[in-house]
Short mmCIF file of N, CA and C and ligand atoms in Angstrom, two decimals:
data_model
loop_
_atom_site.label_atom_id
_atom_site.label_comp_id
_atom_site.label_asym_id
_atom_site.label_seq_id
_atom_site.Cartn_x
_atom_site.Cartn_y
_atom_site.Cartn_z
N MET W 892 0.51 -1.29 0.13
CA MET W 892 -0.07 -0.16 -0.01
C MET W 892 0.93 1.16 0.10
N LEU W 893 1.81 1.37 0.69
CA LEU W 893 2.66 2.18 0.96
C LEU W 893 3.30 2.60 -0.40
N HIS W 894 3.77 1.25 -0.83
CA HIS W 894 5.02 1.16 -2.17
C HIS W 894 3.80 2.04 -3.36
N ALA W 895 2.76 1.40 -3.52
CA ALA W 895 1.77 2.08 -4.47
C ALA W 895 1.37 4.20 -4.07
N LEU W 896 1.25 3.74 -3.20
CA LEU W 896 1.00 5.03 -2.43
C LEU W 896 2.07 6.29 -3.09
N GLY W 897 3.26 5.56 -2.83
CA GLY W 897 4.72 6.18 -3.27
C GLY W 897 4.92 6.51 -4.51
N LEU W 898 4.55 5.57 -5.61
CA LEU W 898 4.84 5.36 -6.67
C LEU W 898 3.69 6.63 -7.52
N ALA W 899 2.51 6.28 -6.77
CA ALA W 899 1.37 7.61 -7.73
C ALA W 899 1.60 8.80 -7.29
N GLU W 900 2.37 8.98 -6.06
CA GLU W 900 2.89 10.46 -5.62
C GLU W 900 4.17 10.64 -6.54
N TRP W 901 4.82 9.96 -7.11
CA TRP W 901 6.03 10.13 -7.76
C TRP W 901 5.91 10.51 -8.92
N HIS W 902 4.45 9.90 -9.66
CA HIS W 902 3.82 10.00 -10.77
C HIS W 902 3.19 11.54 -11.10
N TRP W 903 2.77 11.57 -10.17
CA TRP W 903 2.05 13.03 -10.18
C TRP W 903 2.90 14.00 -9.66
N ALA W 904 4.11 14.07 -9.11
CA ALA W 904 4.83 15.32 -8.94
C ALA W 904 5.93 15.05 -10.02
N THR W 905 6.21 14.15 -10.84
CA THR W 905 7.36 14.02 -12.04
C THR W 905 6.95 13.92 -13.20
N ARG W 906 6.63 15.45 -13.61
CA ARG W 906 5.89 15.28 -15.42
C ARG W 906 7.02 15.49 -16.26
N HIS W 907 8.05 16.72 -16.11
CA HIS W 907 9.04 16.57 -17.12
C HIS W 907 10.65 15.96 -16.71
N CYS W 908 11.26 16.17 -17.94
CA CYS W 908 12.67 15.50 -17.41
C CYS W 908 13.55 16.60 -16.95
N PRO W 909 14.22 16.49 -15.96
CA PRO W 909 15.03 17.56 -14.91
C PRO W 909 16.12 17.99 -16.10
N ARG W 910 16.77 17.75 -17.05
CA ARG W 910 17.58 17.39 -17.81
C ARG W 910 17.36 18.26 -18.76
N CYS W 911 16.45 18.33 -19.72
CA CYS W 911 15.99 18.92 -21.29
C CYS W 911 14.43 19.57 -20.75
N GLY W 912 13.65 18.88 -20.07
CA GLY W 912 12.34 19.68 -19.71
C GLY W 912 11.35 18.96 -20.53
N GLY W 913 11.69 17.45 -21.29
CA GLY W 913 11.22 16.57 -22.25
C GLY W 913 9.96 15.95 -21.52
N SER W 914 9.02 15.54 -22.05
CA SER W 914 7.75 15.04 -21.51
C SER W 914 8.62 13.43 -21.15
N LEU W 915 7.77 12.66 -20.28
CA LEU W 915 7.94 11.32 -19.63
C LEU W 915 7.07 9.98 -20.11
N GLU W 916 7.67 9.36 -20.04
CA GLU W 916 6.90 8.20 -20.54
C GLU W 916 7.10 6.90 -19.63
N PRO W 917 6.41 6.32 -19.16
CA PRO W 917 6.56 5.09 -18.00
C PRO W 917 7.15 4.05 -18.69
N ARG W 918 7.49 3.16 -17.98
CA ARG W 918 8.33 2.24 -18.24
C ARG W 918 8.51 1.10 -17.14
N ALA W 919 8.86 0.03 -17.27
CA ALA W 919 9.08 -1.18 -16.20
C ALA W 919 7.85 -1.19 -15.25
N ALA W 920 6.55 -1.28 -15.80
CA ALA W 920 5.58 -1.31 -15.22
C ALA W 920 5.00 -0.24 -14.04
N GLY W 921 5.90 1.52 -14.63
CA GLY W 921 5.84 2.56 -13.76
C GLY W 921 6.54 2.57 -12.92
N HIS W 922 7.68 1.84 -12.96
CA HIS W 922 9.01 2.01 -12.21
C HIS W 922 9.72 2.68 -12.49
N GLU W 923 9.84 3.49 -13.52
CA GLU W 923 10.51 4.22 -14.10
C GLU W 923 9.95 4.72 -15.42
N LEU W 924 10.56 6.38 -15.28
CA LEU W 924 9.97 7.46 -16.17
C LEU W 924 11.08 7.72 -17.55
N VAL W 925 10.63 7.34 -18.79
CA VAL W 925 11.98 7.56 -19.53
C VAL W 925 11.46 9.26 -20.57
N CYS W 926 12.54 9.90 -20.51
CA CYS W 926 12.53 11.32 -21.63
C CYS W 926 12.35 10.74 -22.43
N THR W 927 11.37 11.49 -23.70
CA THR W 927 11.10 11.24 -24.88
C THR W 927 11.63 12.22 -25.45
N GLY W 928 12.60 13.21 -25.06
CA GLY W 928 13.63 13.78 -25.89
C GLY W 928 15.06 13.14 -25.81
N CYS W 929 15.47 13.12 -24.88
CA CYS W 929 16.67 12.83 -24.74
C CYS W 929 17.16 11.65 -23.87
N GLY W 930 16.36 10.70 -23.59
CA GLY W 930 15.95 9.44 -23.43
C GLY W 930 16.68 9.31 -21.54
N ARG W 931 17.03 10.21 -21.16
CA ARG W 931 17.66 9.97 -19.70
C ARG W 931 16.36 9.31 -18.85
N PRO W 932 16.75 8.25 -18.12
CA PRO W 932 15.70 7.45 -16.87
C PRO W 932 15.30 8.37 -15.87
N GLN W 933 14.44 8.41 -15.05
CA GLN W 933 13.97 9.02 -13.58
C GLN W 933 13.60 7.65 -13.31
N PHE W 934 13.99 7.51 -11.76
CA PHE W 934 13.73 6.41 -10.86
C PHE W 934 12.81 7.37 -9.52
N PRO W 935 12.15 6.45 -9.08
CA PRO W 935 11.39 6.92 -7.45
C PRO W 935 12.75 7.22 -6.64
N ARG W 936 12.87 8.15 -5.69
CA ARG W 936 13.47 8.76 -4.81
C ARG W 936 13.03 9.09 -3.72
N SER W 937 13.73 8.68 -2.62
CA SER W 937 13.23 8.75 -1.21
C SER W 937 14.17 9.82 -0.35
N ASP W 938 13.51 10.67 -0.07
CA ASP W 938 14.52 11.56 0.61
C ASP W 938 14.57 11.54 2.38
N PRO W 939 15.71 11.00 2.53
CA PRO W 939 16.19 10.59 4.17
C PRO W 939 15.69 11.72 5.10
N ALA W 940 14.73 11.15 5.92
CA ALA W 940 14.44 11.94 7.42
C ALA W 940 14.83 11.60 8.76
N VAL W 941 15.35 12.01 9.74
CA VAL W 941 15.35 11.64 10.94
C VAL W 941 14.68 11.85 11.82
N ILE W 942 14.38 10.70 12.55
CA ILE W 942 13.32 11.12 13.96
C ILE W 942 14.11 10.48 14.93
N MET W 943 14.03 11.44 15.86
CA MET W 943 15.14 10.93 17.14
C MET W 943 14.16 11.17 18.77
N LEU W 944 14.46 10.11 19.65
CA LEU W 944 14.24 10.19 20.96
C LEU W 944 15.31 10.76 21.30
N VAL W 945 15.25 11.82 22.21
CA VAL W 945 16.90 12.21 23.18
C VAL W 945 16.57 12.12 24.53
N ALA W 946 17.44 11.47 24.99
CA ALA W 946 17.18 11.36 26.59
C ALA W 946 18.48 11.72 27.77
N ALA W 947 18.30 12.64 28.94
CA ALA W 947 19.08 12.84 29.79
C ALA W 947 18.92 12.31 30.84
N GLY W 948 20.28 12.20 31.63
CA GLY W 948 20.12 11.58 32.88
C GLY W 948 20.63 10.20 32.79
N GLU W 949 21.05 9.86 34.07
CA GLU W 949 21.45 8.60 34.02
C GLU W 949 20.46 7.35 33.42
N PRO W 950 20.92 6.20 32.22
CA PRO W 950 20.05 5.62 31.49
C PRO W 950 19.45 4.46 32.59
N SER W 951 17.92 4.52 32.31
CA SER W 951 17.38 3.62 32.96
C SER W 951 16.96 3.86 34.42
N SER W 952 17.62 5.10 35.05
CA SER W 952 16.81 5.47 36.40
C SER W 952 15.64 5.99 36.47
N ALA W 953 14.86 6.54 37.76
CA ALA W 953 13.84 7.12 37.50
C ALA W 953 14.32 8.46 36.99
N GLU W 954 15.20 9.00 37.15
CA GLU W 954 15.60 10.64 36.80
C GLU W 954 15.60 10.72 35.69
N GLU W 955 15.78 9.62 34.72
CA GLU W 955 16.05 9.74 33.05
C GLU W 955 14.86 10.39 32.60
N ARG W 956 15.60 11.30 31.47
CA ARG W 956 13.85 12.09 31.19
C ARG W 956 14.47 12.08 29.51
N CYS W 957 12.99 12.22 28.74
CA CYS W 957 13.48 12.36 27.36
C CYS W 957 12.42 13.47 26.81
N LEU W 958 13.15 13.81 25.90
CA LEU W 958 12.54 15.46 25.21
C LEU W 958 11.41 15.07 24.11
N LEU W 959 10.61 15.94 24.05
CA LEU W 959 9.59 15.70 23.36
C LEU W 959 9.12 17.10 22.75
N GLY W 960 8.45 17.44 21.81
CA GLY W 960 8.67 18.55 21.42
C GLY W 960 6.92 18.88 20.32
N ARG W 961 6.40 20.14 20.34
CA ARG W 961 5.08 20.11 19.53
C ARG W 961 5.00 21.07 18.76
N HIS W 962 4.54 20.57 17.56
CA HIS W 962 4.10 21.93 16.24
C HIS W 962 2.94 22.49 16.57
N PRO W 963 3.33 23.79 16.45
CA PRO W 963 2.31 24.76 16.55
C PRO W 963 0.74 24.69 15.97
N ARG W 964 0.71 23.95 15.09
CA ARG W 964 -0.75 23.75 14.52
C ARG W 964 -1.26 22.36 15.40
N TRP W 965 -0.57 21.56 16.49
CA TRP W 965 -1.32 20.56 16.84
C TRP W 965 -2.30 20.67 17.85
N PRO W 966 -3.23 19.93 18.03
CA PRO W 966 -4.01 19.80 19.48
C PRO W 966 -3.59 19.98 20.58
N GLU W 967 -3.90 20.63 21.18
CA GLU W 967 -3.39 20.65 22.91
C GLU W 967 -2.97 19.40 23.54
N GLY W 968 -1.70 19.39 23.91
CA GLY W 968 -1.37 18.30 24.68
C GLY W 968 -0.61 17.27 23.82
N ARG W 969 -0.83 17.25 22.26
CA ARG W 969 0.29 16.59 21.89
C ARG W 969 1.39 16.82 21.53
N PHE W 970 2.48 15.79 21.61
CA PHE W 970 3.72 15.89 21.52
C PHE W 970 4.45 14.75 20.99
N SER W 971 5.33 14.68 20.60
CA SER W 971 6.09 13.69 19.49
C SER W 971 7.52 14.17 19.41
N THR W 972 8.39 13.10 18.92
CA THR W 972 9.87 13.19 19.30
C THR W 972 10.00 14.22 18.01
N LEU W 973 11.09 14.50 18.15
CA LEU W 973 11.66 15.81 17.38
C LEU W 973 11.87 14.80 15.87
N ALA W 974 11.90 15.40 14.57
CA ALA W 974 12.07 15.09 13.27
C ALA W 974 12.72 16.04 12.30
N GLY W 975 13.21 15.72 11.09
CA GLY W 975 13.41 16.88 10.39
C GLY W 975 14.55 16.38 9.17
N PHE W 976 14.41 16.98 8.12
CA PHE W 976 15.23 16.21 6.73
C PHE W 976 16.45 16.28 6.94
N CYS W 977 17.35 15.29 6.69
CA CYS W 977 19.02 15.50 6.21
C CYS W 977 19.15 15.96 5.10
N GLU W 978 20.25 17.06 5.52
CA GLU W 978 20.70 18.11 4.53
C GLU W 978 21.90 17.40 3.45
N PRO W 979 21.65 17.78 2.13
CA PRO W 979 23.11 17.19 1.43
C PRO W 979 24.34 16.93 1.82
N GLY W 980 24.93 16.23 1.59
CA GLY W 980 26.48 15.81 2.29
C GLY W 980 26.63 15.89 3.87
N GLU W 981 25.58 15.61 4.61
CA GLU W 981 25.41 15.50 5.51
C GLU W 981 24.99 13.87 6.65
N THR W 982 25.58 13.43 7.48
CA THR W 982 25.55 12.11 7.77
C THR W 982 24.21 12.29 8.69
N LEU W 983 23.54 10.93 9.20
CA LEU W 983 22.64 10.92 9.50
C LEU W 983 22.89 11.15 11.06
N GLU W 984 23.71 11.35 11.58
CA GLU W 984 24.12 11.58 13.13
C GLU W 984 24.29 12.75 13.06
N ASP W 985 24.78 13.52 11.99
CA ASP W 985 24.81 14.75 11.94
C ASP W 985 23.29 15.82 12.23
N ALA W 986 22.69 15.22 11.09
CA ALA W 986 21.11 15.70 11.18
C ALA W 986 20.61 15.66 12.17
N VAL W 987 20.73 14.58 12.72
CA VAL W 987 19.83 14.27 14.29
C VAL W 987 20.43 15.45 15.07
N ARG W 988 21.54 15.77 15.27
CA ARG W 988 22.88 16.39 15.92
C ARG W 988 21.88 17.91 15.84
N ARG W 989 21.81 18.24 14.43
CA ARG W 989 21.75 19.58 13.83
C ARG W 989 19.71 20.19 14.12
N GLU W 990 19.46 19.01 13.57
CA GLU W 990 18.05 18.91 13.99
C GLU W 990 17.74 19.54 15.53
N VAL W 991 18.08 18.43 16.43
CA VAL W 991 17.60 19.01 17.88
C VAL W 991 18.21 20.29 18.26
N ALA W 992 19.41 20.61 18.09
CA ALA W 992 19.98 21.95 18.45
C ALA W 992 19.17 23.26 17.34
N GLU W 993 18.72 23.21 16.09
CA GLU W 993 18.10 24.09 15.63
C GLU W 993 16.47 24.37 16.40
N GLU W 994 16.01 22.90 16.89
CA GLU W 994 14.67 22.97 17.21
C GLU W 994 14.10 23.55 18.64
N THR W 995 15.59 23.11 19.92
CA THR W 995 15.62 23.02 20.84
C THR W 995 16.65 23.95 21.63
N GLY W 996 17.96 23.90 21.10
CA GLY W 996 18.98 24.37 21.64
C GLY W 996 19.63 23.39 22.29
N VAL W 997 19.17 22.35 22.49
CA VAL W 997 19.78 21.03 22.98
C VAL W 997 21.08 20.43 22.38
N VAL W 998 22.21 20.05 23.23
CA VAL W 998 23.46 19.55 22.33
C VAL W 998 23.29 18.20 22.49
N VAL W 999 23.24 17.31 21.27
CA VAL W 999 23.47 15.75 21.40
C VAL W 999 24.71 15.42 21.43
N GLY W 1000 24.98 14.29 21.91
CA GLY W 1000 26.40 13.46 21.88
C GLY W 1000 26.43 12.32 21.22
N GLU W 1001 26.19 11.22 22.06
CA GLU W 1001 26.00 9.93 21.48
C GLU W 1001 24.78 9.75 20.38
N VAL W 1002 24.52 9.18 19.21
CA VAL W 1002 23.27 8.85 18.25
C VAL W 1002 23.31 7.60 17.95
N THR W 1003 22.46 6.73 18.48
CA THR W 1003 22.54 5.31 18.05
C THR W 1003 21.03 5.40 17.37
N TYR W 1004 21.58 4.12 16.44
CA TYR W 1004 20.13 3.50 14.98
C TYR W 1004 19.36 2.95 16.10
N PHE W 1005 18.11 3.59 15.75
CA PHE W 1005 16.88 2.52 15.78
C PHE W 1005 16.08 1.73 15.38
N GLY W 1006 15.69 2.30 14.08
CA GLY W 1006 15.02 1.34 12.91
C GLY W 1006 14.82 2.38 12.02
N ASN W 1007 13.72 2.05 10.95
CA ASN W 1007 13.47 2.90 9.89
C ASN W 1007 11.79 2.91 9.70
N GLN W 1008 11.37 3.65 9.01
CA GLN W 1008 9.64 3.46 8.89
C GLN W 1008 9.83 4.40 7.49
N PRO W 1009 9.19 3.46 5.88
CA PRO W 1009 8.94 4.65 4.91
C PRO W 1009 7.72 5.54 4.90
N TRP W 1010 7.83 6.59 4.63
CA TRP W 1010 6.80 7.53 4.60
C TRP W 1010 6.67 8.31 3.30
N PRO W 1011 5.67 7.74 2.63
CA PRO W 1011 5.83 7.94 0.93
C PRO W 1011 4.74 9.17 0.81
N MET W 1012 4.96 10.29 2.09
CA MET W 1012 3.41 11.29 1.72
C MET W 1012 4.75 12.46 1.68
N PRO W 1013 5.48 12.94 0.89
CA PRO W 1013 5.58 12.44 -0.48
C PRO W 1013 6.71 11.28 -0.49
N SER W 1014 7.29 11.57 -0.08
CA SER W 1014 8.73 10.22 -0.40
C SER W 1014 9.72 10.29 0.18
N SER W 1015 9.53 10.00 1.76
CA SER W 1015 10.33 10.09 2.47
C SER W 1015 10.56 8.97 3.21
N LEU W 1016 12.04 8.57 3.74
CA LEU W 1016 12.29 7.31 4.44
C LEU W 1016 12.45 7.87 5.68
N MET W 1017 11.90 7.38 6.74
CA MET W 1017 12.23 7.99 8.38
C MET W 1017 13.05 7.15 8.87
N LEU W 1018 14.32 7.87 9.23
CA LEU W 1018 15.59 6.97 9.98
C LEU W 1018 15.15 7.17 11.72
N GLY W 1019 15.02 6.40 12.33
CA GLY W 1019 14.70 6.50 13.80
C GLY W 1019 16.10 6.53 14.36
N PHE W 1020 16.47 7.14 15.66
CA PHE W 1020 17.61 7.11 16.49
C PHE W 1020 17.17 7.49 17.80
N HIS W 1021 18.15 7.19 18.69
CA HIS W 1021 18.54 7.75 20.38
C HIS W 1021 19.41 8.66 20.07
N GLY W 1022 19.31 9.63 20.69
CA GLY W 1022 20.20 10.53 21.07
C GLY W 1022 20.29 10.77 22.80
N ARG W 1023 21.75 10.85 23.15
CA ARG W 1023 21.58 11.41 24.42
C ARG W 1023 22.51 12.81 24.67
N ALA W 1024 21.88 13.18 25.20
CA ALA W 1024 21.94 14.95 25.47
C ALA W 1024 22.94 14.95 26.32
N LEU W 1025 23.92 16.08 25.93
CA LEU W 1025 24.77 16.85 26.55
C LEU W 1025 24.32 18.15 27.20
N THR W 1026 23.34 18.46 26.92
CA THR W 1026 22.86 19.60 27.75
C THR W 1026 21.65 19.57 28.15
N GLU W 1027 20.50 20.32 28.82
CA GLU W 1027 19.29 20.34 29.02
C GLU W 1027 18.65 21.14 28.92
N GLU W 1028 19.27 22.49 28.77
CA GLU W 1028 18.80 24.22 28.58
C GLU W 1028 17.63 23.80 27.20
N ILE W 1029 16.46 24.06 27.24
CA ILE W 1029 15.76 24.18 26.15
C ILE W 1029 15.48 25.61 25.79
N VAL W 1030 16.08 25.93 24.47
CA VAL W 1030 15.93 27.37 23.87
C VAL W 1030 15.02 27.03 22.43
N LEU W 1031 14.04 27.60 22.68
CA LEU W 1031 12.88 27.26 21.27
C LEU W 1031 13.59 28.23 20.38
N GLN W 1032 13.97 27.87 19.07
CA GLN W 1032 14.24 28.81 18.07
C GLN W 1032 14.10 28.60 16.47
N ASP W 1033 12.61 27.36 16.55
CA ASP W 1033 12.61 27.20 15.25
C ASP W 1033 10.82 27.18 15.47
N ASP W 1034 10.39 27.88 14.12
CA ASP W 1034 9.06 28.01 14.04
C ASP W 1034 7.97 26.44 13.97
N ASP W 1035 9.24 25.43 13.42
CA ASP W 1035 8.24 24.33 13.50
C ASP W 1035 8.02 23.74 15.04
N VAL W 1036 8.60 24.34 16.24
CA VAL W 1036 8.28 23.79 17.40
C VAL W 1036 7.88 24.61 18.58
N GLU W 1037 6.50 24.77 18.66
CA GLU W 1037 6.36 25.91 19.74
C GLU W 1037 6.64 25.73 21.24
N ASP W 1038 6.89 24.16 21.31
CA ASP W 1038 6.78 23.92 22.91
C ASP W 1038 7.70 22.71 22.92
N ALA W 1039 8.54 22.28 23.65
CA ALA W 1039 9.62 21.06 23.79
C ALA W 1039 9.90 21.16 25.62
N ARG W 1040 9.65 19.85 26.11
CA ARG W 1040 9.82 19.54 27.48
C ARG W 1040 10.50 18.30 27.51
N TRP W 1041 10.89 18.02 29.02
CA TRP W 1041 11.43 16.82 29.37
C TRP W 1041 10.57 16.23 30.19
N PHE W 1042 10.51 14.73 29.88
CA PHE W 1042 9.60 13.92 30.69
C PHE W 1042 10.34 12.59 30.92
N THR W 1043 9.93 12.58 32.53
CA THR W 1043 10.53 11.08 33.30
C THR W 1043 9.84 10.28 32.85
N ARG W 1044 9.94 9.47 33.01
CA ARG W 1044 8.88 8.06 32.82
C ARG W 1044 7.58 8.30 33.72
N ASP W 1045 7.91 8.73 35.40
CA ASP W 1045 6.72 8.54 36.01
C ASP W 1045 5.99 9.86 35.24
N GLU W 1046 6.40 10.98 34.96
CA GLU W 1046 5.70 11.87 34.61
C GLU W 1046 4.92 11.87 33.16
N MET W 1047 5.50 10.85 32.35
CA MET W 1047 5.01 10.74 30.83
C MET W 1047 3.67 9.58 31.45
N ARG W 1048 3.96 8.62 32.20
CA ARG W 1048 2.79 7.84 32.39
C ARG W 1048 1.70 8.71 32.95
N ALA W 1049 2.07 9.24 34.17
CA ALA W 1049 1.03 10.11 34.71
C ALA W 1049 0.12 11.07 33.94
N GLN W 1050 0.94 11.69 33.05
CA GLN W 1050 0.18 12.85 32.03
C GLN W 1050 -0.42 12.02 30.82
N ALA W 1051 0.30 10.96 30.44
CA ALA W 1051 -0.53 10.14 29.23
C ALA W 1051 -1.81 9.60 29.92
N GLU W 1052 -1.67 9.37 31.06
CA GLU W 1052 -3.02 8.57 32.01
C GLU W 1052 -4.33 9.52 31.88
N ALA W 1053 -3.68 10.87 32.39
CA ALA W 1053 -4.55 11.90 32.49
C ALA W 1053 -5.04 12.53 31.35
N GLY W 1054 -4.18 12.43 29.88
CA GLY W 1054 -4.57 13.03 28.59
C GLY W 1054 -4.20 14.57 28.50
N THR W 1055 -3.60 14.43 29.64
CA THR W 1055 -2.84 15.97 29.16
C THR W 1055 -1.25 15.64 28.09
N LEU W 1056 -0.94 14.68 28.19
CA LEU W 1056 0.19 14.33 27.11
C LEU W 1056 -0.93 13.57 26.20
N VAL W 1057 -0.62 13.60 24.93
CA VAL W 1057 -1.22 12.45 23.73
C VAL W 1057 -0.03 12.40 23.07
N LEU W 1058 -0.09 10.96 22.76
CA LEU W 1058 1.24 10.49 22.29
C LEU W 1058 1.01 10.12 20.76
N PRO W 1059 2.05 9.81 19.85
CA PRO W 1059 1.86 9.52 18.36
C PRO W 1059 1.36 8.28 18.60
N GLY W 1060 0.44 8.29 17.29
CA GLY W 1060 -0.60 6.66 17.11
C GLY W 1060 0.66 5.67 17.26
N GLY W 1061 -0.33 4.35 17.06
CA GLY W 1061 0.38 2.92 17.36
C GLY W 1061 1.57 2.54 16.42
N VAL W 1062 0.81 2.91 15.47
CA VAL W 1062 2.04 2.34 14.29
C VAL W 1062 3.19 3.15 13.53
N SER W 1063 3.30 4.09 14.44
CA SER W 1063 4.29 5.22 13.97
C SER W 1063 5.75 4.83 14.86
N ILE W 1064 6.76 5.43 14.02
CA ILE W 1064 8.32 5.06 14.58
C ILE W 1064 8.66 5.88 15.68
N SER W 1065 8.04 6.87 15.80
CA SER W 1065 7.61 7.72 16.70
C SER W 1065 6.99 7.45 18.05
N ARG W 1066 5.90 6.71 17.90
CA ARG W 1066 5.37 5.84 19.37
C ARG W 1066 6.33 4.81 19.62
N SER W 1067 6.94 4.15 18.40
CA SER W 1067 8.04 2.54 19.27
C SER W 1067 9.23 3.43 19.47
N LEU W 1068 9.57 4.43 18.73
CA LEU W 1068 10.70 5.14 19.95
C LEU W 1068 10.41 5.91 21.32
N VAL W 1069 9.19 6.29 21.60
CA VAL W 1069 8.95 6.54 22.55
C VAL W 1069 8.82 5.28 23.54
N GLU W 1070 7.67 4.15 23.45
CA GLU W 1070 7.53 3.26 23.98
C GLU W 1070 8.52 2.41 24.54
N HIS W 1071 9.77 2.20 23.48
CA HIS W 1071 11.01 1.45 23.84
C HIS W 1071 11.95 2.04 24.77
N TRP W 1072 11.95 3.78 24.89
CA TRP W 1072 12.70 4.28 25.76
C TRP W 1072 12.02 4.00 27.32
N TYR W 1073 10.54 4.23 27.17
CA TYR W 1073 9.60 4.00 28.15
C TYR W 1073 9.98 2.69 28.95
N GLY W 1074 9.52 1.77 28.00
CA GLY W 1074 9.84 0.35 28.44
C GLY W 1074 9.16 -0.68 28.30
N GLY W 1075 7.67 -0.17 27.70
CA GLY W 1075 6.28 -0.93 27.32
C GLY W 1075 5.48 0.10 26.65
N PRO W 1076 3.69 -0.31 26.86
CA PRO W 1076 3.16 0.09 25.93
C PRO W 1076 2.81 1.62 27.10
N LEU W 1077 2.16 2.46 26.55
CA LEU W 1077 1.37 3.88 27.49
C LEU W 1077 0.10 4.12 26.98
N PRO W 1078 -0.76 4.62 27.78
CA PRO W 1078 -1.94 4.74 27.30
C PRO W 1078 -2.17 6.05 26.76
N GLY W 1079 -3.15 6.00 25.46
CA GLY W 1079 -3.86 6.92 24.61
C GLY W 1079 -2.62 7.14 23.48
N SER W 1080 -3.51 7.93 22.46
CA SER W 1080 -2.51 8.16 20.87
C SER W 1080 -3.75 9.15 20.08
N TRP W 1081 -2.91 9.57 19.15
CA TRP W 1081 -3.92 10.40 18.50
C TRP W 1081 -4.59 9.83 17.43
ZN1 LIG U 637 15.26 14.86 -21.27
#
């Protein structure tokens, strides 16, 4: 299903050859588009995006806390892991550190890979990471994040039960990152 959506989006968004502006014809059951002018083929692409759960404090201790942020247009109480696109020439680990610094001012040290999820709306591959914070002061400096907070596991559970913290949905990599860090299922979702 995601594959078909991704291909449909690619066909919709890719109308002309980027080299000569010629029109494109589908080949290989739509998995390739070939320019009728210069013959150059086009293939579907995925843009890498990073999504990360950043934690601070002694790992697995009661004081350990994780950083979640919220988008200005989200309903009240909704928080999620931070995310952003990887820039050209940037490693994924550097993209994690840059995005967290840009959105919250928090400095991230160690970054470890968690897992990935295709997100073809329009054409991203979400790469999930755990990051270890070196600083904890939050300085919001990006219009994409209107609020960011640290949550201990106890605070997360209590606020999720009360409905004042609404976490991402069950099939998202964001949910998986949060529950993996938390150590089990949490109540409530978008
Ligand atoms: Zn062409």
